PDB file of C-alpha atoms in Angstrom:
ATOM      1  CA  MET A 468     -29.738  27.407 -56.316  1.00 62.00           C
ATOM      2  CA  LYS A 469     -27.522  30.444 -56.610  1.00 65.00           C
ATOM      3  CA  LEU A 470     -29.457  33.577 -55.733  1.00 66.00           C
ATOM      4  CA  ASP A 471     -26.759  35.997 -56.896  1.00 66.00           C
ATOM      5  CA  LYS A 472     -27.371  35.081 -60.548  1.00 74.00           C
ATOM      6  CA  ILE A 473     -30.756  36.258 -61.756  1.00 77.00           C
ATOM      7  CA  ASP A 474     -30.261  36.257 -65.531  1.00 78.00           C
ATOM      8  CA  ASN A 475     -30.810  32.486 -65.710  1.00 82.00           C
ATOM      9  CA  LYS A 476     -34.105  32.569 -63.772  1.00 86.00           C
ATOM     10  CA  SER A 477     -37.565  32.986 -65.246  1.00 91.00           C
ATOM     11  CA  LYS A 478     -39.703  35.976 -64.354  1.00 91.00           C
ATOM     12  CA  ARG A 479     -42.010  33.708 -62.339  1.00 94.00           C
ATOM     13  CA  LEU A 480     -39.101  32.359 -60.285  1.00 90.00           C
ATOM     14  CA  ARG A 481     -37.587  35.841 -59.754  1.00 87.00           C
ATOM     15  CA  LYS A 482     -40.973  36.973 -58.453  1.00 92.00           C
ATOM     16  CA  LYS A 483     -41.277  34.024 -56.041  1.00 91.00           C
ATOM     17  CA  LEU A 484     -37.739  34.607 -54.763  1.00 90.00           C
ATOM     18  CA  TYR A 485     -38.000  38.435 -54.587  1.00 88.00           C
ATOM     19  CA  LEU A 486     -35.065  38.863 -56.964  1.00 89.00           C
ATOM     20  CA  GLY A 487     -34.236  41.516 -59.565  1.00 89.00           C
ATOM     21  CA  GLU A 488     -37.175  43.783 -60.324  1.00 91.00           C
ATOM     22  CA  PHE A 489     -39.164  42.028 -57.564  1.00 93.00           C
ATOM     23  CA  ALA A 490     -36.732  42.803 -54.723  1.00 92.00           C
ATOM     24  CA  VAL A 491     -37.931  44.811 -51.727  1.00 95.00           C
ATOM     25  CA  PHE A 492     -35.536  47.295 -50.139  1.00 96.00           C
ATOM     26  CA  GLY A 493     -35.762  49.107 -46.823  1.00 96.00           C
ATOM     27  CA  PHE A 494     -33.615  50.607 -44.100  1.00 96.00           C
ATOM     28  CA  GLN A 495     -33.231  50.686 -40.344  1.00 95.00           C
ATOM     29  CA  LEU A 496     -34.320  53.620 -38.222  1.00 95.00           C
ATOM     30  CA  GLN A 497     -33.071  53.991 -34.661  1.00 95.00           C
ATOM     31  CA  CYS A 498     -33.475  56.918 -32.302  1.00 95.00           C
ATOM     32  CA  GLN A 499     -33.691  57.892 -28.655  1.00 95.00           C
ATOM     33  CA  LEU A 500     -37.062  59.074 -27.335  1.00 95.00           C
ATOM     34  CA  SER A 501     -37.858  61.383 -24.441  1.00 94.00           C
ATOM     35  CA  CYS A 502     -41.203  59.636 -23.820  1.00 91.00           C
ATOM     36  CA  GLN A 503     -42.051  58.940 -20.179  1.00 90.00           C
ATOM     37  CA  THR A 504     -45.498  57.388 -20.408  1.00 91.00           C
ATOM     38  CA  GLU A 505     -47.256  54.820 -22.563  1.00 91.00           C
ATOM     39  CA  ALA A 506     -49.479  57.603 -23.930  1.00 93.00           C
ATOM     40  CA  GLU A 507     -46.411  59.528 -25.132  1.00 93.00           C
ATOM     41  CA  TYR A 508     -45.068  56.413 -26.902  1.00 93.00           C
ATOM     42  CA  ASP A 509     -48.482  55.955 -28.532  1.00 93.00           C
ATOM     43  CA  GLN A 510     -48.519  59.600 -29.601  1.00 94.00           C
ATOM     44  CA  PHE A 511     -45.048  59.315 -31.155  1.00 94.00           C
ATOM     45  CA  THR A 512     -45.816  56.094 -33.031  1.00 93.00           C
ATOM     46  CA  ASP A 513     -49.132  57.506 -34.301  1.00 95.00           C
ATOM     47  CA  GLU A 514     -47.324  60.602 -35.611  1.00 96.00           C
ATOM     48  CA  LEU A 515     -44.592  58.441 -37.162  1.00 96.00           C
ATOM     49  CA  PHE A 516     -47.115  56.162 -38.880  1.00 96.00           C
ATOM     50  CA  ALA A 517     -49.067  59.142 -40.242  1.00 97.00           C
ATOM     51  CA  PHE A 518     -45.875  60.707 -41.599  1.00 97.00           C
ATOM     52  CA  LEU A 519     -44.729  57.469 -43.223  1.00 97.00           C
ATOM     53  CA  GLU A 520     -48.141  56.827 -44.763  1.00 97.00           C
ATOM     54  CA  ALA A 521     -48.169  60.327 -46.271  1.00 97.00           C
ATOM     55  CA  HIS A 522     -44.830  59.515 -47.951  1.00 97.00           C
ATOM     56  CA  GLU A 523     -45.920  56.058 -49.198  1.00 96.00           C
ATOM     57  CA  LEU A 524     -43.807  54.222 -46.631  1.00 97.00           C
ATOM     58  CA  CYS A 525     -44.655  51.667 -43.972  1.00 95.00           C
ATOM     59  CA  THR A 526     -42.775  50.230 -41.016  1.00 95.00           C
ATOM     60  CA  VAL A 527     -42.246  47.440 -38.563  1.00 94.00           C
ATOM     61  CA  CYS A 528     -41.604  49.395 -35.403  1.00 91.00           C
ATOM     62  CA  GLY A 529     -41.109  49.077 -31.682  1.00 89.00           C
ATOM     63  CA  ALA A 530     -40.866  51.974 -29.238  1.00 87.00           C
ATOM     64  CA  SER A 531     -40.183  51.543 -25.522  1.00 86.00           C
ATOM     65  CA  ASN A 532     -37.572  52.177 -22.840  1.00 89.00           C
ATOM     66  CA  GLY A 533     -36.581  55.508 -24.378  1.00 91.00           C
ATOM     67  CA  ARG A 534     -35.832  54.075 -27.796  1.00 91.00           C
ATOM     68  CA  CYS A 535     -37.412  53.467 -31.192  1.00 93.00           C
ATOM     69  CA  ASP A 536     -36.187  50.700 -33.505  1.00 94.00           C
ATOM     70  CA  ALA A 537     -37.822  50.259 -36.896  1.00 95.00           C
ATOM     71  CA  ILE A 538     -37.472  48.871 -40.378  1.00 95.00           C
ATOM     72  CA  VAL A 539     -38.880  51.261 -42.993  1.00 97.00           C
ATOM     73  CA  LEU A 540     -40.009  49.967 -46.379  1.00 96.00           C
ATOM     74  CA  PRO A 541     -42.122  51.154 -49.308  1.00 96.00           C
ATOM     75  CA  GLU A 542     -45.899  50.647 -49.328  1.00 95.00           C
ATOM     76  CA  ALA A 543     -45.548  49.213 -52.831  1.00 93.00           C
ATOM     77  CA  ARG A 544     -45.169  45.443 -53.056  1.00 93.00           C
ATOM     78  CA  TYR A 545     -41.736  45.690 -54.691  1.00 94.00           C
ATOM     79  CA  GLY A 546     -39.077  48.381 -54.902  1.00 95.00           C
ATOM     80  CA  ALA A 547     -37.368  50.801 -52.552  1.00 96.00           C
ATOM     81  CA  PRO A 548     -38.256  53.986 -50.671  1.00 96.00           C
ATOM     82  CA  GLN A 549     -37.797  57.131 -52.745  1.00 96.00           C
ATOM     83  CA  PRO A 550     -34.731  59.223 -51.792  1.00 96.00           C
ATOM     84  CA  ALA A 551     -36.959  62.289 -51.269  1.00 97.00           C
ATOM     85  CA  ALA A 552     -39.070  60.339 -48.753  1.00 97.00           C
ATOM     86  CA  ILE A 553     -35.942  59.199 -46.879  1.00 97.00           C
ATOM     87  CA  ASP A 554     -34.654  62.779 -46.722  1.00 97.00           C
ATOM     88  CA  ALA A 555     -38.060  64.008 -45.532  1.00 98.00           C
ATOM     89  CA  LEU A 556     -38.094  61.357 -42.780  1.00 97.00           C
ATOM     90  CA  ALA A 557     -34.595  62.369 -41.631  1.00 97.00           C
ATOM     91  CA  ALA A 558     -35.673  66.022 -41.458  1.00 97.00           C
ATOM     92  CA  TRP A 559     -38.915  65.131 -39.621  1.00 97.00           C
ATOM     93  CA  LEU A 560     -37.048  63.078 -37.034  1.00 97.00           C
ATOM     94  CA  ALA A 561     -34.438  65.824 -36.517  1.00 96.00           C
ATOM     95  CA  ALA A 562     -37.207  68.385 -35.908  1.00 97.00           C
ATOM     96  CA  HIS A 563     -39.421  66.190 -33.690  1.00 96.00           C
ATOM     97  CA  PRO A 564     -39.354  67.313 -30.029  1.00 95.00           C
ATOM     98  CA  MET A 565     -39.448  63.750 -28.628  1.00 94.00           C
ATOM     99  CA  VAL A 566     -36.556  62.475 -30.778  1.00 96.00           C
ATOM    100  CA  SER A 567     -32.824  62.664 -30.200  1.00 94.00           C
ATOM    101  CA  ALA A 568     -29.926  60.958 -31.988  1.00 94.00           C
ATOM    102  CA  PRO A 569     -31.869  59.709 -35.025  1.00 95.00           C
ATOM    103  CA  GLU A 570     -29.953  57.287 -37.248  1.00 95.00           C
ATOM    104  CA  LEU A 571     -31.034  55.930 -40.626  1.00 96.00           C
ATOM    105  CA  GLY A 572     -29.257  52.916 -42.071  1.00 94.00           C
ATOM    106  CA  GLN A 573     -28.403  52.183 -45.697  1.00 94.00           C
ATOM    107  CA  LEU A 574     -30.917  50.613 -48.088  1.00 95.00           C
ATOM    108  CA  GLN A 575     -30.795  46.841 -47.848  1.00 95.00           C
ATOM    109  CA  ASP A 576     -32.534  43.923 -49.525  1.00 94.00           C
ATOM    110  CA  LEU A 577     -35.159  42.987 -46.923  1.00 94.00           C
ATOM    111  CA  THR A 578     -35.341  39.374 -48.072  1.00 92.00           C
ATOM    112  CA  TYR A 579     -31.675  38.420 -48.226  1.00 91.00           C
ATOM    113  CA  ASP A 580     -29.490  40.977 -46.416  1.00 88.00           C
ATOM    114  CA  GLU A 581     -28.759  40.797 -42.711  1.00 87.00           C
ATOM    115  CA  PHE A 582     -29.197  43.939 -40.650  1.00 77.00           C
ATOM    116  CA  GLU A 583     -26.409  45.057 -38.385  1.00 75.00           C
ATOM    117  CA  VAL A 584     -26.816  47.355 -35.407  1.00 68.00           C
ATOM    118  CA  ILE A 585     -26.328  50.944 -36.577  1.00 66.00           C
TER     119      ILE A 585
END
């Protein structure tokens, strides 16, 4: 089955395959952290999760060894993060005292695209 052609697939099949209007998009987030203790990592991730939730985003995230790696996606079942929410996240990371060198990747299809190290 060719996944690049969606016009010949029924709505039910597009939904099952996360194609077209049912695709889910997200982006990578990577940054350096100045955290020294487990409590500081917990504090940072709690603040990050609260910020993302307030902007209708969610994440799969890991923070340790002076680094945070995450995939950020919308809370909605399908779709992509809003550009305003992405810009707000970039500004929040730039202003956060524990964060240095924040990098946000491009929007990618979370089902079919492969992530590269940014």
